[in-house]
Amino acid sequence: MPQRPVGTLALTTPPAPPRTVRTARAGLVRAPSRRALWAIGWAAAACCAAAVGLLAEPAPHRLWGRTAAIGYLSAALLAHVLPGRCTRTYSSAAALTGAVAVPFLQLALTGRAQSEVGVVERSAALLRTTGSPYLADPATVTDYNPYLPGMSLFGLPAALLGEESAAARLFGDPRLWCALVLVACLAGACAVLRRGAAHRPNKPPTRGSSTPWAALSVLVASPLVALPLCVSGVDLPLVGLCCLGLALAAGDRPYAAGLALAAACALKWTALPAVTVACALLASRSGARAATRCLAAWSAGVLAAVVPFALAAPGPLLDQVVAFPTGRAAVATPADSPLPGRLLADLGPPGWYAAIALLVCGGVAVGVSLVLRPPADAFTAVDRLAAGLCIAFLCAPAGRFGYFVLPLVLVAWVRIATPARRPVPRPEPRHPIARHRADSEESSRLEHHTRRHQRLPAAAGRDRDVRPRHGHALPGR
């Protein structure tokens, strides 16, 4: 009977079992794949868009909802069908096309938008003709301009190009320039944080280097950004400039951070809490001198952008920028979502003062937390700012649910810009004797493992000589 040649058997490790999770009934089930998670996410976005298309009252919102639902469903289908490496690319492209590009073109070319877009265009026209973006005697809701003078810059293209052609209507639409400012600021903020993380001293090695650009496209395609981008867009540059200012503060650039936040405060006074958080972040990282530099740059920018208009027409600015958003003007504000502060203000003057008291108490609480536990990085700074903005929007005597886009985008952006990466374990140095002992134990373990898995014929040592690998014959018994 022929004998099998004796050789060495290579050590092989069994294939890794599929990733599983343990359920409450002690059973093992397969975890959802990446494609399934993408498909579920886009399907959830499609449900949100369909709800907007069916339940929203403004016509631009309904148009966006119907178009975006088709785009999100297409993205979910592509995520379910395509292989893993193509899932995010093509599904994000389908979502951007269906939820951003198509509805934006439809609304821009037909001139349909929320009333804020018309307010911005009229303020730019007034700025060109009268030198002030505010009407002297506003009579209706649309006559009020609740924004600071910097917002008028987004209406200048429409004032210069007019509406004679489709290209003029498209490139003159303020929503286009608001979206471009948002994308540019988010990309710049991500680049600043990544560059600061790359040059950080004593940084532990990390495995992987994911880029935030694909994730930013997903953020822009999500209903959180796509809906306001298409129907209004006036809050998006404020969000982008706040992100850029906090990123520059986290990168120890006080002057640039102050100027970015000054540009944000020249649009809406909602950006004022970001200045406090940025100064606290700089003070904890680089000292009080850096915070003072940021505050000086911010003050200079705000003085240059706001004070000339305040001196030229102080009455209309205070009436339209301060009294109208807080519900103290002659015309009621359309921001009437049923938030706690709004419900209190509806009870009369005592309720309005109670809402203001709650707003002040919330601001004081956030300020005390910045003093007692100042933020040390962009994560904690953004989370603290988001918490403060949520408190302000809840307690303000007038507000709407759309205001919460600002804190939500802030929280999402900072997690996209600095994703958590698993560090590579770094072995600690050992004593030479301990290292030699560990190497001996490792070699003994490998030798035992090899002998255990080596298969020899049963009669190899009794019937005939066995020739090992080196060619030397072993004497038989």
Coordinates of C-alpha atoms in Angstrom, one line a residue:
M1 CA 0.0 0.0 0.0
P2 CA 1.6 3.3 -1.0
Q3 CA 2.5 5.6 1.8
R4 CA 1.8 9.3 1.8
P5 CA 4.8 11.5 1.8
V6 CA 5.5 13.1 5.1
G7 CA 5.7 16.9 5.1
T8 CA 5.0 19.9 7.1
L9 CA 1.4 21.1 7.4
A10 CA 1.1 24.9 7.1
L11 CA -0.7 26.6 10.0
T12 CA -3.9 28.1 8.9
T13 CA -6.3 30.1 10.9
P14 CA -10.0 29.5 10.4
P15 CA -12.0 32.2 8.6
A16 CA -13.5 34.9 10.8
P17 CA -17.1 34.3 11.6
P18 CA -19.7 36.8 10.3
R19 CA -20.3 39.8 12.6
T20 CA -23.1 39.0 14.9
V21 CA -25.0 40.6 17.7
R22 CA -26.6 38.9 20.7
T23 CA -30.3 39.4 21.1
A24 CA -32.4 39.5 24.3
R25 CA -33.4 35.8 23.8
A26 CA -29.7 34.7 23.8
G27 CA -29.8 34.0 20.0
L28 CA -27.2 35.1 17.5
V29 CA -28.4 37.1 14.5
R30 CA -26.4 38.7 11.7
A31 CA -25.9 42.4 12.1
P32 CA -27.2 44.6 9.3
S33 CA -24.8 45.3 6.5
R34 CA -23.6 48.7 5.5
R35 CA -25.8 48.6 2.4
A36 CA -28.8 47.9 4.5
L37 CA -28.1 50.8 6.8
W38 CA -27.8 53.2 3.9
A39 CA -31.0 51.9 2.4
I40 CA -32.8 52.3 5.7
G41 CA -31.5 55.8 6.1
W42 CA -32.6 57.0 2.7
A43 CA -36.0 55.3 3.1
A44 CA -36.5 57.2 6.4
A45 CA -35.6 60.4 4.6
A46 CA -38.1 59.5 1.9
C47 CA -40.8 59.2 4.6
C48 CA -39.9 62.6 6.0
A49 CA -40.1 64.2 2.5
A50 CA -43.4 62.5 1.8
A51 CA -44.8 63.8 5.1
V52 CA -43.8 67.3 4.1
G53 CA -45.3 67.0 0.7
L54 CA -48.6 65.9 2.1
L55 CA -49.0 67.9 5.3
A56 CA -47.1 71.2 4.7
E57 CA -49.1 74.3 4.0
P58 CA -46.7 76.4 1.9
A59 CA -46.6 75.4 -1.8
P60 CA -42.8 75.4 -2.0
H61 CA -42.6 72.9 0.8
R62 CA -45.1 70.6 -0.9
L63 CA -43.2 70.7 -4.2
W64 CA -40.0 69.9 -2.4
G65 CA -41.6 67.0 -0.5
R66 CA -43.0 65.3 -3.6
T67 CA -39.7 65.7 -5.6
A68 CA -37.4 64.8 -2.7
A69 CA -39.4 61.7 -1.8
I70 CA -38.7 60.3 -5.3
G71 CA -35.0 61.2 -5.0
Y72 CA -34.7 59.5 -1.6
L73 CA -36.5 56.4 -2.8
S74 CA -34.1 56.1 -5.7
A75 CA -31.2 56.5 -3.3
A76 CA -32.5 53.8 -1.1
L77 CA -33.0 51.4 -4.1
L78 CA -29.4 52.1 -5.3
A79 CA -28.0 51.6 -1.8
H80 CA -29.8 48.2 -1.7
V81 CA -28.7 47.0 -5.1
L82 CA -25.2 48.3 -5.7
P83 CA -22.1 46.8 -4.2
G84 CA -20.6 48.2 -1.0
R85 CA -18.0 50.5 -2.5
C86 CA -20.5 52.2 -4.8
T87 CA -23.3 52.4 -2.3
R88 CA -22.5 55.8 -0.8
T89 CA -21.4 57.4 -4.0
Y90 CA -24.3 56.7 -6.2
S91 CA -27.0 56.8 -3.5
S92 CA -25.7 60.2 -2.4
A93 CA -25.7 61.5 -6.0
A94 CA -29.3 60.3 -6.4
A95 CA -30.4 62.0 -3.2
L96 CA -28.6 65.3 -4.2
T97 CA -30.2 65.2 -7.6
G98 CA -33.7 64.5 -6.4
A99 CA -33.8 66.4 -3.1
V100 CA -31.6 69.4 -4.0
A101 CA -30.9 70.0 -7.7
V102 CA -34.3 69.3 -9.2
P103 CA -36.6 71.1 -6.7
F104 CA -34.2 74.0 -6.4
L105 CA -34.2 74.5 -10.2
Q106 CA -38.0 74.3 -10.3
L107 CA -38.5 76.8 -7.5
A108 CA -35.8 79.2 -8.7
L109 CA -36.9 79.3 -12.3
T110 CA -40.5 79.8 -11.4
G111 CA -39.8 82.4 -8.7
R112 CA -41.5 80.4 -5.9
A113 CA -40.0 80.6 -2.4
Q114 CA -40.7 81.5 1.2
S115 CA -41.3 85.1 2.0
E116 CA -37.8 85.5 3.5
V117 CA -36.3 85.3 0.0
G118 CA -38.4 88.3 -1.2
V119 CA -37.4 90.2 2.0
V120 CA -33.7 89.7 1.2
E121 CA -34.2 90.8 -2.4
R122 CA -36.1 93.9 -1.4
S123 CA -33.5 94.8 1.3
A124 CA -30.8 94.7 -1.4
A125 CA -32.8 96.9 -3.7
L126 CA -33.4 99.4 -0.9
L127 CA -29.7 99.3 0.0
R128 CA -28.8 100.3 -3.6
T129 CA -31.3 103.1 -3.8
T130 CA -31.6 104.6 -0.3
G131 CA -28.5 103.3 1.5
S132 CA -30.5 101.5 4.1
P133 CA -32.0 97.9 3.9
Y134 CA -35.0 98.9 6.0
L135 CA -38.3 100.5 5.1
A136 CA -39.1 103.6 7.1
D137 CA -42.7 102.8 7.7
P138 CA -43.5 99.0 7.4
A139 CA -47.1 98.2 7.2
T140 CA -47.3 94.4 6.5
V141 CA -45.4 91.4 7.6
T142 CA -43.4 91.2 4.4
D143 CA -42.4 94.9 4.9
Y144 CA -40.4 94.0 8.0
N145 CA -36.7 92.9 7.6
P146 CA -35.7 91.0 10.7
Y147 CA -32.1 90.5 9.5
L148 CA -29.0 92.6 10.1
P149 CA -27.6 94.5 7.2
G150 CA -25.2 91.7 6.1
M151 CA -28.0 89.6 4.8
S152 CA -28.7 92.2 2.1
L153 CA -25.6 91.1 0.3
F154 CA -27.2 87.9 -0.8
G155 CA -29.9 89.9 -2.6
L156 CA -27.5 92.0 -4.6
P157 CA -27.1 89.5 -7.5
A158 CA -30.9 89.7 -8.0
A159 CA -30.9 93.5 -7.9
L160 CA -28.1 93.6 -10.5
L161 CA -29.2 90.8 -12.9
G162 CA -32.9 91.4 -12.8
E163 CA -35.5 88.8 -13.9
E164 CA -35.4 89.1 -17.7
S165 CA -34.0 85.6 -18.4
A166 CA -33.9 82.2 -16.8
A167 CA -30.2 82.5 -16.2
A168 CA -30.7 85.8 -14.4
R169 CA -33.4 84.4 -12.2
L170 CA -31.2 81.4 -11.4
F171 CA -27.9 83.1 -10.7
G172 CA -29.7 86.0 -9.0
D173 CA -31.6 83.9 -6.5
P174 CA -30.3 84.5 -3.0
R175 CA -30.8 80.8 -2.1
L176 CA -28.0 79.8 -4.5
W177 CA -25.5 82.1 -2.9
C178 CA -26.6 81.1 0.6
A179 CA -26.0 77.4 -0.3
L180 CA -22.6 78.2 -1.8
V181 CA -21.5 80.1 1.4
L182 CA -22.7 77.1 3.5
V183 CA -20.8 74.5 1.5
A184 CA -17.6 76.7 1.4
C185 CA -17.7 77.3 5.1
L186 CA -18.3 73.7 6.0
A187 CA -15.5 72.5 3.7
G188 CA -13.2 75.1 5.1
A189 CA -14.1 74.2 8.7
C190 CA -13.5 70.5 8.1
A191 CA -10.1 71.3 6.5
V192 CA -9.1 73.5 9.5
L193 CA -10.0 70.7 12.0
R194 CA -8.2 68.0 10.0
R195 CA -5.1 70.1 9.6
G196 CA -5.0 70.8 13.3
A197 CA -5.4 67.2 14.1
A198 CA -2.6 66.2 11.7
H199 CA -0.1 68.6 13.3
R200 CA -1.1 67.9 16.9
P201 CA 2.0 67.1 18.9
N202 CA 2.3 63.7 20.6
K203 CA -0.6 62.5 18.6
P204 CA -1.1 58.7 18.8
P205 CA -1.0 56.8 15.6
T206 CA -4.4 56.0 14.0
R207 CA -5.6 53.4 11.6
G208 CA -7.5 54.8 8.6
S209 CA -7.9 58.3 7.2
S210 CA -11.5 58.8 6.2
T211 CA -12.2 62.1 4.5
P212 CA -15.3 64.2 5.3
W213 CA -16.2 65.3 1.8
A214 CA -18.5 62.3 1.1
A215 CA -20.1 62.7 4.5
L216 CA -20.7 66.4 3.9
S217 CA -22.5 65.6 0.6
V218 CA -24.8 63.3 2.6
L219 CA -25.4 66.1 5.1
V220 CA -26.3 68.5 2.4
A221 CA -28.6 65.9 0.7
S222 CA -30.4 65.1 4.0
P223 CA -33.8 66.7 4.7
L224 CA -32.1 68.7 7.5
V225 CA -30.3 70.9 4.9
A226 CA -32.0 70.2 1.6
L227 CA -35.5 71.6 2.7
P228 CA -34.3 75.0 3.9
L229 CA -31.8 75.2 1.0
C230 CA -34.6 74.9 -1.6
V231 CA -37.4 76.9 0.0
S232 CA -35.6 79.6 2.0
G233 CA -31.8 79.4 2.6
V234 CA -31.4 82.4 4.8
D235 CA -30.2 80.4 7.9
L236 CA -27.6 78.4 6.0
P237 CA -24.8 81.0 5.7
L238 CA -25.3 81.6 9.5
V239 CA -24.8 77.9 10.2
G240 CA -21.7 77.7 7.9
L241 CA -20.0 80.8 9.4
C242 CA -20.6 79.6 13.0
C243 CA -19.0 76.2 12.1
L244 CA -16.1 78.0 10.5
G245 CA -15.6 80.3 13.5
L246 CA -15.6 77.5 16.0
A247 CA -13.2 75.5 13.9
L248 CA -10.8 78.4 13.7
A249 CA -11.1 78.9 17.4
A250 CA -10.3 75.2 18.0
G251 CA -7.3 75.6 15.6
D252 CA -6.0 78.5 17.8
R253 CA -6.6 81.3 15.2
P254 CA -8.3 84.0 17.3
Y255 CA -8.3 86.8 14.7
A256 CA -9.8 84.6 11.9
A257 CA -12.3 83.2 14.3
G258 CA -13.4 86.6 15.4
L259 CA -13.8 87.8 11.8
A260 CA -15.8 84.7 10.8
L261 CA -18.2 85.2 13.8
A262 CA -18.5 88.9 13.1
A263 CA -19.7 88.0 9.6
A264 CA -22.2 85.6 11.1
C265 CA -23.4 88.3 13.6
A266 CA -23.8 90.7 10.7
L267 CA -26.5 88.4 9.3
K268 CA -28.6 87.6 12.4
W269 CA -28.2 88.2 16.1
T270 CA -28.8 84.5 16.6
A271 CA -25.0 84.0 16.2
L272 CA -24.2 85.9 19.4
P273 CA -23.9 82.8 21.6
A274 CA -21.3 81.4 19.3
V275 CA -19.0 84.3 20.1
T276 CA -19.1 83.5 23.9
V277 CA -18.4 79.8 23.2
A278 CA -15.5 80.6 20.9
C279 CA -13.9 82.9 23.5
A280 CA -14.3 80.3 26.2
L281 CA -12.7 77.7 23.9
L282 CA -9.7 80.0 23.1
A283 CA -9.3 80.9 26.8
S284 CA -9.1 77.2 27.8
R285 CA -6.7 76.3 25.0
S286 CA -4.5 79.3 24.6
G287 CA -5.2 81.6 27.5
A288 CA -7.1 84.9 28.1
R289 CA -5.0 86.8 25.6
A290 CA -6.2 84.7 22.7
A291 CA -9.8 85.1 23.8
T292 CA -9.2 88.9 23.9
R293 CA -7.8 88.9 20.4
C294 CA -10.9 87.0 19.1
L295 CA -13.2 89.4 20.9
A296 CA -11.3 92.4 19.5
A297 CA -11.5 91.1 15.9
W298 CA -15.2 90.3 16.3
S299 CA -15.9 93.8 17.7
A300 CA -14.1 95.5 14.8
G301 CA -16.0 93.4 12.3
V302 CA -19.4 94.1 13.8
L303 CA -18.8 97.8 14.2
A304 CA -17.8 98.0 10.5
A305 CA -20.8 96.0 9.3
V306 CA -23.7 97.2 11.6
V307 CA -22.9 100.5 13.2
P308 CA -23.1 102.7 10.1
F309 CA -26.6 101.4 9.3
A310 CA -27.6 101.8 13.0
L311 CA -26.5 105.4 13.0
A312 CA -28.2 106.1 9.7
A313 CA -31.6 104.7 10.7
P314 CA -31.7 103.6 14.3
G315 CA -35.4 103.5 14.6
P316 CA -36.2 101.1 11.8
L317 CA -33.3 98.8 12.7
L318 CA -34.5 98.5 16.3
D319 CA -38.1 98.1 15.3
Q320 CA -37.5 95.4 12.7
V321 CA -34.5 93.6 14.0
V322 CA -35.3 93.6 17.8
A323 CA -38.9 94.3 18.4
F324 CA -40.4 92.3 15.5
P325 CA -38.7 89.0 16.1
T326 CA -39.6 89.1 19.8
G327 CA -43.3 89.9 19.2
R328 CA -43.2 93.5 20.4
A329 CA -43.8 95.3 17.0
A330 CA -47.0 96.6 15.6
V331 CA -47.4 93.6 13.3
A332 CA -47.3 90.1 14.7
T333 CA -44.4 87.9 13.7
P334 CA -45.2 84.8 11.6
A335 CA -42.8 82.7 13.8
D336 CA -45.6 81.2 15.8
S337 CA -44.7 77.5 16.3
P338 CA -46.1 76.1 19.6
L339 CA -42.9 76.3 21.6
P340 CA -42.9 76.9 25.3
G341 CA -41.8 80.6 25.0
R342 CA -44.4 81.3 22.4
L343 CA -47.2 79.7 24.4
L344 CA -46.2 81.8 27.4
A345 CA -46.1 85.0 25.3
D346 CA -49.7 84.3 24.1
L347 CA -50.9 84.7 27.7
G348 CA -50.3 88.4 27.6
P349 CA -47.6 90.8 29.0
P350 CA -47.0 88.6 32.2
G351 CA -46.4 85.6 30.0
W352 CA -44.0 87.5 27.7
Y353 CA -41.9 88.7 30.6
A354 CA -41.9 85.2 32.0
A355 CA -40.6 83.9 28.6
I356 CA -37.9 86.6 28.6
A357 CA -36.9 85.7 32.2
L358 CA -36.6 82.0 31.2
L359 CA -34.5 83.0 28.2
V360 CA -32.2 85.1 30.4
C361 CA -31.9 82.3 33.0
G362 CA -31.0 79.8 30.3
G363 CA -28.3 82.1 28.9
V364 CA -26.9 82.6 32.4
A365 CA -26.8 78.9 33.1
V366 CA -24.9 78.2 29.8
G367 CA -22.5 81.1 30.7
V368 CA -21.8 79.7 34.1
S369 CA -21.1 76.3 32.6
L370 CA -18.6 77.9 30.2
V371 CA -16.8 79.5 33.2
L372 CA -16.8 76.4 35.5
R373 CA -16.1 73.8 32.7
P374 CA -14.8 75.6 29.6
P375 CA -14.7 73.6 26.4
A376 CA -11.4 72.1 25.5
D377 CA -12.0 71.0 21.9
A378 CA -14.4 71.5 19.0
F379 CA -16.7 68.6 20.2
T380 CA -17.5 70.1 23.6
A381 CA -17.7 73.6 22.2
V382 CA -20.2 72.7 19.5
D383 CA -22.3 70.6 21.9
R384 CA -22.4 73.5 24.4
L385 CA -23.4 75.9 21.7
A386 CA -26.1 73.6 20.4
A387 CA -27.5 73.2 24.0
G388 CA -27.6 77.0 24.5
L389 CA -29.3 77.6 21.1
C390 CA -31.9 74.9 21.9
I391 CA -32.7 76.6 25.2
A392 CA -32.9 80.0 23.5
F393 CA -35.3 78.7 20.8
L394 CA -37.5 77.0 23.3
C395 CA -37.8 80.0 25.6
A396 CA -37.9 82.8 23.1
P397 CA -41.3 84.5 22.9
A398 CA -41.4 83.9 19.2
G399 CA -39.9 81.1 17.2
R400 CA -40.4 78.2 14.8
F401 CA -39.3 74.7 14.5
G402 CA -37.0 75.5 11.5
Y403 CA -34.7 77.4 13.8
F404 CA -33.5 74.1 15.2
V405 CA -31.7 73.5 11.9
L406 CA -28.8 75.5 13.3
P407 CA -27.9 73.3 16.4
L408 CA -28.6 70.1 14.5
V409 CA -26.3 70.9 11.7
L410 CA -23.7 72.1 14.2
V411 CA -23.8 68.7 16.0
A412 CA -23.7 66.7 12.8
W413 CA -20.9 68.8 11.2
V414 CA -18.5 68.4 14.1
R415 CA -18.9 64.6 14.1
I416 CA -18.3 64.5 10.3
A417 CA -15.3 66.8 10.5
T418 CA -13.5 64.8 13.2
P419 CA -14.6 61.1 13.0
A420 CA -13.5 58.8 15.8
R421 CA -10.8 56.5 14.6
R422 CA -9.5 53.4 16.3
P423 CA -5.9 54.0 17.6
V424 CA -3.2 51.5 16.8
P425 CA -1.9 49.8 20.0
R426 CA 1.6 50.9 20.8
P427 CA 3.7 48.3 22.7
E428 CA 5.4 49.5 25.8
P429 CA 9.2 49.0 26.0
R430 CA 10.3 46.1 28.2
H431 CA 13.5 45.0 29.9
P432 CA 15.8 42.9 27.7
I433 CA 15.6 39.9 30.1
A434 CA 11.8 40.0 30.1
R435 CA 11.8 40.4 26.3
H436 CA 14.0 37.4 25.9
R437 CA 11.8 35.3 28.2
A438 CA 8.7 36.4 26.2
D439 CA 10.3 35.4 22.9
S440 CA 11.3 32.0 24.3
E441 CA 7.8 31.4 25.5
E442 CA 6.4 32.4 22.1
S443 CA 8.8 30.1 20.2
S444 CA 7.9 27.2 22.6
R445 CA 4.2 27.8 22.0
L446 CA 4.6 27.8 18.3
E447 CA 6.7 24.6 18.3
H448 CA 4.0 22.8 20.4
H449 CA 1.3 24.0 18.1
T450 CA 3.3 22.7 15.1
R451 CA 3.8 19.2 16.6
R452 CA 0.2 19.0 17.6
H453 CA -1.1 19.7 14.1
Q454 CA 1.6 17.6 12.2
R455 CA 0.1 14.4 10.7
L456 CA 2.4 11.4 10.3
P457 CA 1.5 8.0 8.7
A458 CA 0.7 5.4 11.3
A459 CA 3.4 2.9 10.0
A460 CA 6.0 5.4 8.9
G461 CA 8.4 4.6 11.7
R462 CA 8.0 0.7 11.7
D463 CA 7.8 -0.3 8.0
R464 CA 10.2 1.9 6.3
D465 CA 12.6 4.8 6.7
V466 CA 11.1 8.2 6.8
R467 CA 12.9 10.9 4.9
P468 CA 12.3 14.3 6.4
R469 CA 12.5 17.5 4.5
H470 CA 16.3 17.9 4.8
G471 CA 17.0 14.6 3.0
H472 CA 18.6 12.7 6.0
A473 CA 17.2 9.1 6.4
L474 CA 16.0 8.1 9.8
P475 CA 16.9 4.6 10.9
G476 CA 14.0 2.2 11.1
R477 CA 13.2 0.0 14.0

